[in-house]
Amino acid sequence: MQKVERIGVSLDKMLLSSFDKIIARQGYQSRSEAVRDLIRQQLSREKLTNPKVNAYAVVSIVYNHHSTKLMQKLTSLQHSHLLQTISSIHIHLAKDECMEVIVLRGRIGELNHLGEKLISLKGVKQGEINLVYPKP
Ligand code: NI
């Protein structure tokens, strides 16, 4: 385990009380754990702005499965990016509607580019790219 350092933080009462309410609702057992997560989030957010850093992306798209061309394009885009595409899950949302969750790995610049390509395909009703930087 890495060496732990203690720090002291001064906050006004109102700010601390709002913070305590939120973290209690979220289920945190201690302020320290909540603050550690906030710092990790901030560090990871910072990393995710660098297009050359290696990370993961979860691309979720919603579309109508009657659009055969779209399904072919979705599949061929993933096949032509074999190194980036780790996995995909298909979920039947409703009678005509499907959701596909595609997990990608690679440089952030490439992940955003491929994610945007997938989302902008004609027939995709809804799409989102979530970048994940697993460290620290
Ligand atoms: Ni389906």
Short mmCIF file of N, CA and C and ligand atoms in Angstrom, two decimals:
data_model
loop_
_atom_site.label_atom_id
_atom_site.label_comp_id
_atom_site.label_asym_id
_atom_site.label_seq_id
_atom_site.Cartn_x
_atom_site.Cartn_y
_atom_site.Cartn_z
N MET A 1 0.83 -1.20 0.00
CA MET A 1 0.00 0.00 0.00
C MET A 1 0.87 1.25 0.00
N GLN A 2 0.41 2.27 -0.76
CA GLN A 2 1.17 3.51 -0.81
C GLN A 2 1.06 4.28 0.49
N LYS A 3 2.09 5.09 0.74
CA LYS A 3 2.11 5.90 1.95
C LYS A 3 0.98 6.93 1.92
N VAL A 4 0.30 7.07 3.04
CA VAL A 4 -0.84 7.98 3.11
C VAL A 4 -0.43 9.28 3.79
N GLU A 5 -0.84 10.39 3.24
CA GLU A 5 -0.58 11.68 3.88
C GLU A 5 -1.89 12.31 4.30
N ARG A 6 -1.89 12.93 5.45
CA ARG A 6 -3.09 13.61 5.94
C ARG A 6 -3.03 15.08 5.54
N ILE A 7 -4.18 15.61 5.11
CA ILE A 7 -4.22 17.04 4.81
C ILE A 7 -5.39 17.67 5.56
N GLY A 8 -5.30 18.95 5.83
CA GLY A 8 -6.40 19.68 6.47
C GLY A 8 -6.99 20.64 5.46
N VAL A 9 -8.29 20.74 5.43
CA VAL A 9 -8.95 21.63 4.49
C VAL A 9 -9.90 22.54 5.26
N SER A 10 -9.83 23.85 4.98
CA SER A 10 -10.76 24.78 5.62
C SER A 10 -11.93 25.06 4.68
N LEU A 11 -13.14 24.89 5.23
CA LEU A 11 -14.34 25.12 4.41
C LEU A 11 -15.35 25.90 5.23
N ASP A 12 -16.18 26.70 4.57
CA ASP A 12 -17.23 27.35 5.35
C ASP A 12 -18.31 26.31 5.66
N LYS A 13 -19.06 26.56 6.75
CA LYS A 13 -20.00 25.57 7.28
C LYS A 13 -21.05 25.15 6.25
N MET A 14 -21.59 26.14 5.52
CA MET A 14 -22.64 25.86 4.54
C MET A 14 -22.15 24.90 3.45
N LEU A 15 -20.94 25.18 2.98
CA LEU A 15 -20.36 24.36 1.92
C LEU A 15 -20.16 22.92 2.42
N LEU A 16 -19.62 22.81 3.63
CA LEU A 16 -19.37 21.49 4.20
C LEU A 16 -20.68 20.73 4.44
N SER A 17 -21.70 21.46 4.91
CA SER A 17 -22.97 20.82 5.19
C SER A 17 -23.62 20.31 3.89
N SER A 18 -23.55 21.12 2.82
CA SER A 18 -24.07 20.66 1.52
C SER A 18 -23.31 19.44 1.03
N PHE A 19 -22.01 19.47 1.20
CA PHE A 19 -21.17 18.35 0.76
C PHE A 19 -21.53 17.08 1.54
N ASP A 20 -21.68 17.22 2.86
CA ASP A 20 -22.02 16.07 3.70
C ASP A 20 -23.36 15.46 3.29
N LYS A 21 -24.34 16.33 2.97
CA LYS A 21 -25.66 15.81 2.56
C LYS A 21 -25.53 14.99 1.28
N ILE A 22 -24.81 15.53 0.33
CA ILE A 22 -24.66 14.83 -0.96
C ILE A 22 -23.95 13.50 -0.79
N ILE A 23 -22.85 13.50 -0.07
CA ILE A 23 -22.09 12.25 0.04
C ILE A 23 -22.84 11.20 0.88
N ALA A 24 -23.66 11.68 1.83
CA ALA A 24 -24.45 10.73 2.61
C ALA A 24 -25.49 10.08 1.70
N ARG A 25 -26.12 10.88 0.85
CA ARG A 25 -27.12 10.36 -0.09
C ARG A 25 -26.48 9.37 -1.06
N GLN A 26 -25.24 9.66 -1.45
CA GLN A 26 -24.54 8.77 -2.38
C GLN A 26 -24.04 7.50 -1.71
N GLY A 27 -24.01 7.50 -0.39
CA GLY A 27 -23.63 6.28 0.32
C GLY A 27 -22.19 6.25 0.81
N TYR A 28 -21.50 7.38 0.75
CA TYR A 28 -20.12 7.39 1.25
C TYR A 28 -20.11 7.19 2.76
N GLN A 29 -19.15 6.40 3.23
CA GLN A 29 -19.01 6.13 4.66
C GLN A 29 -18.19 7.23 5.34
N SER A 30 -17.35 7.90 4.56
CA SER A 30 -16.53 8.95 5.17
C SER A 30 -16.25 10.06 4.17
N ARG A 31 -15.95 11.25 4.70
CA ARG A 31 -15.58 12.39 3.86
C ARG A 31 -14.30 12.07 3.09
N SER A 32 -13.38 11.40 3.76
CA SER A 32 -12.09 11.11 3.11
C SER A 32 -12.29 10.35 1.81
N GLU A 33 -13.17 9.33 1.87
CA GLU A 33 -13.41 8.52 0.68
C GLU A 33 -14.02 9.38 -0.43
N ALA A 34 -14.95 10.26 -0.06
CA ALA A 34 -15.61 11.13 -1.04
C ALA A 34 -14.60 12.11 -1.66
N VAL A 35 -13.74 12.66 -0.83
CA VAL A 35 -12.74 13.62 -1.32
C VAL A 35 -11.74 12.90 -2.23
N ARG A 36 -11.33 11.69 -1.83
CA ARG A 36 -10.40 10.91 -2.68
C ARG A 36 -11.01 10.69 -4.06
N ASP A 37 -12.30 10.31 -4.10
CA ASP A 37 -12.96 10.08 -5.38
C ASP A 37 -13.03 11.35 -6.22
N LEU A 38 -13.30 12.48 -5.57
CA LEU A 38 -13.36 13.75 -6.29
C LEU A 38 -12.00 14.08 -6.92
N ILE A 39 -10.94 13.83 -6.15
CA ILE A 39 -9.60 14.12 -6.67
C ILE A 39 -9.29 13.19 -7.85
N ARG A 40 -9.64 11.91 -7.69
CA ARG A 40 -9.42 10.95 -8.80
C ARG A 40 -10.17 11.38 -10.05
N GLN A 41 -11.43 11.78 -9.85
CA GLN A 41 -12.26 12.24 -10.97
C GLN A 41 -11.61 13.42 -11.69
N GLN A 42 -11.10 14.34 -10.91
CA GLN A 42 -10.49 15.54 -11.48
C GLN A 42 -9.22 15.18 -12.26
N LEU A 43 -8.41 14.27 -11.69
CA LEU A 43 -7.19 13.84 -12.37
C LEU A 43 -7.50 13.12 -13.66
N SER A 44 -8.55 12.28 -13.61
CA SER A 44 -8.90 11.52 -14.79
C SER A 44 -9.51 12.45 -15.86
N ARG A 45 -10.30 13.44 -15.43
CA ARG A 45 -10.87 14.41 -16.36
C ARG A 45 -9.76 15.17 -17.08
N GLU A 46 -8.73 15.49 -16.34
CA GLU A 46 -7.59 16.21 -16.91
C GLU A 46 -6.90 15.35 -17.98
N LYS A 47 -6.70 14.06 -17.66
CA LYS A 47 -6.07 13.13 -18.61
C LYS A 47 -6.90 13.00 -19.88
N LEU A 48 -8.21 13.00 -19.71
CA LEU A 48 -9.11 12.75 -20.84
C LEU A 48 -9.13 13.90 -21.86
N THR A 49 -8.46 15.00 -21.53
CA THR A 49 -8.40 16.10 -22.50
C THR A 49 -7.21 15.94 -23.45
N ASN A 50 -6.33 14.97 -23.15
CA ASN A 50 -5.15 14.76 -24.00
C ASN A 50 -5.44 13.67 -25.04
N PRO A 51 -5.49 14.04 -26.34
CA PRO A 51 -5.85 13.08 -27.38
C PRO A 51 -4.87 11.92 -27.54
N LYS A 52 -3.64 12.08 -26.99
CA LYS A 52 -2.62 11.03 -27.18
C LYS A 52 -2.61 9.99 -26.07
N VAL A 53 -3.36 10.25 -25.00
CA VAL A 53 -3.37 9.32 -23.87
C VAL A 53 -4.23 8.09 -24.19
N ASN A 54 -3.79 6.92 -23.75
CA ASN A 54 -4.57 5.69 -23.94
C ASN A 54 -5.66 5.58 -22.89
N ALA A 55 -6.85 5.25 -23.34
CA ALA A 55 -7.98 5.14 -22.41
C ALA A 55 -9.03 4.20 -23.02
N TYR A 56 -10.19 4.21 -22.41
CA TYR A 56 -11.30 3.40 -22.89
C TYR A 56 -12.47 4.32 -23.20
N ALA A 57 -13.36 3.85 -24.07
CA ALA A 57 -14.58 4.62 -24.34
C ALA A 57 -15.75 3.66 -24.39
N VAL A 58 -16.85 4.07 -23.79
CA VAL A 58 -18.08 3.31 -23.88
C VAL A 58 -19.02 4.13 -24.76
N VAL A 59 -19.31 3.58 -25.93
CA VAL A 59 -20.17 4.30 -26.87
C VAL A 59 -21.53 3.62 -26.85
N SER A 60 -22.57 4.36 -26.51
CA SER A 60 -23.90 3.76 -26.54
C SER A 60 -24.75 4.45 -27.59
N ILE A 61 -25.42 3.65 -28.39
CA ILE A 61 -26.26 4.21 -29.44
C ILE A 61 -27.62 3.52 -29.45
N VAL A 62 -28.63 4.28 -29.81
CA VAL A 62 -29.99 3.74 -29.92
C VAL A 62 -30.44 3.93 -31.36
N TYR A 63 -31.00 2.87 -31.94
CA TYR A 63 -31.44 2.95 -33.33
C TYR A 63 -32.57 1.98 -33.60
N ASN A 64 -33.17 2.16 -34.77
CA ASN A 64 -34.26 1.28 -35.20
C ASN A 64 -33.65 0.13 -36.00
N HIS A 65 -33.95 -1.10 -35.61
CA HIS A 65 -33.28 -2.25 -36.26
C HIS A 65 -33.81 -2.54 -37.66
N HIS A 66 -34.86 -1.85 -38.09
CA HIS A 66 -35.35 -2.07 -39.46
C HIS A 66 -34.42 -1.44 -40.50
N SER A 67 -33.54 -0.58 -40.00
CA SER A 67 -32.59 0.03 -40.90
C SER A 67 -31.41 -0.92 -41.11
N THR A 68 -31.55 -1.82 -42.10
CA THR A 68 -30.55 -2.87 -42.34
C THR A 68 -29.19 -2.26 -42.70
N LYS A 69 -29.22 -1.19 -43.49
CA LYS A 69 -27.96 -0.54 -43.90
C LYS A 69 -27.20 -0.05 -42.69
N LEU A 70 -27.94 0.50 -41.73
CA LEU A 70 -27.29 1.02 -40.53
C LEU A 70 -26.62 -0.12 -39.76
N MET A 71 -27.32 -1.24 -39.63
CA MET A 71 -26.74 -2.37 -38.89
C MET A 71 -25.47 -2.87 -39.58
N GLN A 72 -25.49 -2.90 -40.92
CA GLN A 72 -24.30 -3.33 -41.66
C GLN A 72 -23.15 -2.35 -41.45
N LYS A 73 -23.48 -1.06 -41.48
CA LYS A 73 -22.44 -0.05 -41.30
C LYS A 73 -21.84 -0.10 -39.90
N LEU A 74 -22.72 -0.33 -38.92
CA LEU A 74 -22.26 -0.44 -37.52
C LEU A 74 -21.26 -1.59 -37.39
N THR A 75 -21.62 -2.73 -37.96
CA THR A 75 -20.77 -3.91 -37.88
C THR A 75 -19.46 -3.68 -38.64
N SER A 76 -19.55 -3.11 -39.84
CA SER A 76 -18.31 -2.97 -40.61
C SER A 76 -17.39 -1.92 -40.00
N LEU A 77 -17.96 -0.90 -39.40
CA LEU A 77 -17.10 0.10 -38.71
C LEU A 77 -16.32 -0.56 -37.57
N GLN A 78 -16.99 -1.45 -36.84
CA GLN A 78 -16.32 -2.13 -35.73
C GLN A 78 -15.26 -3.09 -36.24
N HIS A 79 -15.57 -3.79 -37.37
CA HIS A 79 -14.60 -4.73 -37.92
C HIS A 79 -13.39 -4.02 -38.50
N SER A 80 -13.60 -2.81 -39.02
CA SER A 80 -12.45 -2.09 -39.59
C SER A 80 -11.64 -1.39 -38.50
N HIS A 81 -12.10 -1.45 -37.27
CA HIS A 81 -11.33 -0.91 -36.14
C HIS A 81 -11.16 -1.99 -35.08
N LEU A 82 -10.63 -3.13 -35.54
CA LEU A 82 -10.49 -4.31 -34.66
C LEU A 82 -9.66 -4.04 -33.42
N LEU A 83 -8.60 -3.26 -33.59
CA LEU A 83 -7.71 -3.01 -32.45
C LEU A 83 -8.39 -2.18 -31.37
N GLN A 84 -9.28 -1.29 -31.81
CA GLN A 84 -9.96 -0.43 -30.84
C GLN A 84 -11.19 -1.08 -30.23
N THR A 85 -11.86 -1.94 -31.01
CA THR A 85 -13.12 -2.50 -30.53
C THR A 85 -12.88 -3.70 -29.63
N ILE A 86 -13.23 -3.59 -28.38
CA ILE A 86 -13.02 -4.69 -27.43
C ILE A 86 -14.25 -5.57 -27.38
N SER A 87 -15.40 -4.94 -27.29
CA SER A 87 -16.62 -5.72 -27.10
C SER A 87 -17.84 -4.89 -27.46
N SER A 88 -18.93 -5.58 -27.75
CA SER A 88 -20.18 -4.84 -27.94
C SER A 88 -21.35 -5.68 -27.43
N ILE A 89 -22.34 -4.99 -26.94
CA ILE A 89 -23.53 -5.66 -26.41
C ILE A 89 -24.73 -5.10 -27.15
N HIS A 90 -25.61 -5.99 -27.56
CA HIS A 90 -26.83 -5.56 -28.24
C HIS A 90 -28.00 -5.81 -27.29
N ILE A 91 -28.80 -4.78 -27.08
CA ILE A 91 -29.96 -4.93 -26.20
C ILE A 91 -31.22 -4.57 -26.99
N HIS A 92 -32.22 -5.44 -26.97
CA HIS A 92 -33.49 -5.15 -27.66
C HIS A 92 -34.34 -4.32 -26.71
N LEU A 93 -34.47 -3.03 -26.99
CA LEU A 93 -35.16 -2.11 -26.07
C LEU A 93 -36.67 -2.19 -26.19
N ALA A 94 -37.14 -2.24 -27.42
CA ALA A 94 -38.58 -2.27 -27.67
C ALA A 94 -38.80 -3.03 -28.97
N LYS A 95 -40.02 -3.05 -29.47
CA LYS A 95 -40.34 -3.83 -30.67
C LYS A 95 -39.38 -3.51 -31.83
N ASP A 96 -39.14 -2.24 -32.06
CA ASP A 96 -38.30 -1.84 -33.19
C ASP A 96 -36.96 -1.24 -32.78
N GLU A 97 -36.85 -0.97 -31.49
CA GLU A 97 -35.70 -0.19 -31.05
C GLU A 97 -34.61 -1.03 -30.39
N CYS A 98 -33.38 -0.73 -30.77
CA CYS A 98 -32.24 -1.46 -30.20
C CYS A 98 -31.23 -0.50 -29.61
N MET A 99 -30.47 -1.02 -28.67
CA MET A 99 -29.37 -0.24 -28.12
C MET A 99 -28.11 -1.08 -28.29
N GLU A 100 -27.05 -0.42 -28.70
CA GLU A 100 -25.77 -1.12 -28.79
C GLU A 100 -24.77 -0.38 -27.92
N VAL A 101 -24.07 -1.13 -27.08
CA VAL A 101 -23.05 -0.55 -26.22
C VAL A 101 -21.71 -1.11 -26.71
N ILE A 102 -20.85 -0.23 -27.16
CA ILE A 102 -19.58 -0.65 -27.75
C ILE A 102 -18.43 -0.14 -26.89
N VAL A 103 -17.56 -1.05 -26.50
CA VAL A 103 -16.43 -0.66 -25.65
C VAL A 103 -15.17 -0.59 -26.52
N LEU A 104 -14.53 0.55 -26.48
CA LEU A 104 -13.35 0.77 -27.31
C LEU A 104 -12.12 1.03 -26.44
N ARG A 105 -10.94 0.73 -27.00
CA ARG A 105 -9.70 1.01 -26.28
C ARG A 105 -8.72 1.65 -27.27
N GLY A 106 -8.01 2.65 -26.84
CA GLY A 106 -7.04 3.29 -27.74
C GLY A 106 -6.74 4.70 -27.30
N ARG A 107 -6.11 5.46 -28.19
CA ARG A 107 -5.81 6.85 -27.87
C ARG A 107 -7.09 7.66 -27.90
N ILE A 108 -7.18 8.59 -26.99
CA ILE A 108 -8.42 9.36 -26.82
C ILE A 108 -8.86 10.05 -28.12
N GLY A 109 -7.90 10.55 -28.89
CA GLY A 109 -8.22 11.20 -30.16
C GLY A 109 -8.94 10.24 -31.09
N GLU A 110 -8.41 9.00 -31.18
CA GLU A 110 -9.00 7.98 -32.07
C GLU A 110 -10.36 7.52 -31.53
N LEU A 111 -10.46 7.41 -30.22
CA LEU A 111 -11.72 6.95 -29.61
C LEU A 111 -12.84 7.94 -29.88
N ASN A 112 -12.54 9.22 -29.73
CA ASN A 112 -13.55 10.25 -30.00
C ASN A 112 -13.95 10.23 -31.47
N HIS A 113 -12.94 10.06 -32.34
CA HIS A 113 -13.20 10.06 -33.77
C HIS A 113 -14.12 8.89 -34.16
N LEU A 114 -13.77 7.70 -33.67
CA LEU A 114 -14.57 6.51 -33.99
C LEU A 114 -15.96 6.60 -33.36
N GLY A 115 -16.01 7.07 -32.12
CA GLY A 115 -17.30 7.22 -31.44
C GLY A 115 -18.22 8.18 -32.20
N GLU A 116 -17.65 9.29 -32.66
CA GLU A 116 -18.45 10.26 -33.41
C GLU A 116 -18.92 9.68 -34.74
N LYS A 117 -18.06 8.86 -35.37
CA LYS A 117 -18.44 8.20 -36.63
C LYS A 117 -19.65 7.30 -36.41
N LEU A 118 -19.61 6.53 -35.30
CA LEU A 118 -20.70 5.60 -34.98
C LEU A 118 -22.00 6.37 -34.71
N ILE A 119 -21.90 7.42 -33.93
CA ILE A 119 -23.08 8.18 -33.52
C ILE A 119 -23.70 8.94 -34.69
N SER A 120 -22.84 9.38 -35.62
CA SER A 120 -23.37 10.19 -36.72
C SER A 120 -23.93 9.36 -37.87
N LEU A 121 -23.87 8.03 -37.76
CA LEU A 121 -24.45 7.19 -38.82
C LEU A 121 -25.93 7.50 -38.97
N LYS A 122 -26.39 7.53 -40.21
CA LYS A 122 -27.79 7.84 -40.47
C LYS A 122 -28.69 6.78 -39.83
N GLY A 123 -29.64 7.20 -39.03
CA GLY A 123 -30.55 6.26 -38.38
C GLY A 123 -30.31 6.12 -36.90
N VAL A 124 -29.14 6.62 -36.43
CA VAL A 124 -28.88 6.58 -34.99
C VAL A 124 -29.67 7.72 -34.35
N LYS A 125 -30.56 7.36 -33.41
CA LYS A 125 -31.45 8.36 -32.81
C LYS A 125 -30.80 9.05 -31.63
N GLN A 126 -29.94 8.31 -30.95
CA GLN A 126 -29.36 8.82 -29.72
C GLN A 126 -27.98 8.20 -29.55
N GLY A 127 -27.02 8.96 -29.14
CA GLY A 127 -25.69 8.39 -28.96
C GLY A 127 -24.88 9.15 -27.96
N GLU A 128 -23.98 8.43 -27.31
CA GLU A 128 -23.17 9.07 -26.29
C GLU A 128 -21.81 8.39 -26.20
N ILE A 129 -20.78 9.19 -25.96
CA ILE A 129 -19.43 8.63 -25.75
C ILE A 129 -19.03 8.93 -24.31
N ASN A 130 -18.68 7.92 -23.57
CA ASN A 130 -18.16 8.13 -22.22
C ASN A 130 -16.72 7.63 -22.18
N LEU A 131 -15.81 8.55 -21.91
CA LEU A 131 -14.41 8.17 -21.83
C LEU A 131 -14.07 7.75 -20.41
N VAL A 132 -13.23 6.73 -20.33
CA VAL A 132 -12.84 6.23 -19.01
C VAL A 132 -11.31 6.13 -18.97
N TYR A 133 -10.72 6.81 -18.02
CA TYR A 133 -9.28 6.68 -17.80
C TYR A 133 -9.12 5.93 -16.48
N PRO A 134 -8.66 4.66 -16.56
CA PRO A 134 -8.70 3.80 -15.38
C PRO A 134 -7.76 4.15 -14.24
N LYS A 135 -6.72 4.94 -14.50
CA LYS A 135 -5.81 5.29 -13.41
C LYS A 135 -6.07 6.72 -12.98
N PRO A 136 -5.69 7.22 -11.86
CA PRO A 136 -4.99 6.55 -10.77
C PRO A 136 -6.01 5.89 -9.86
NI NI B 1 -32.34 -5.53 -31.12
#
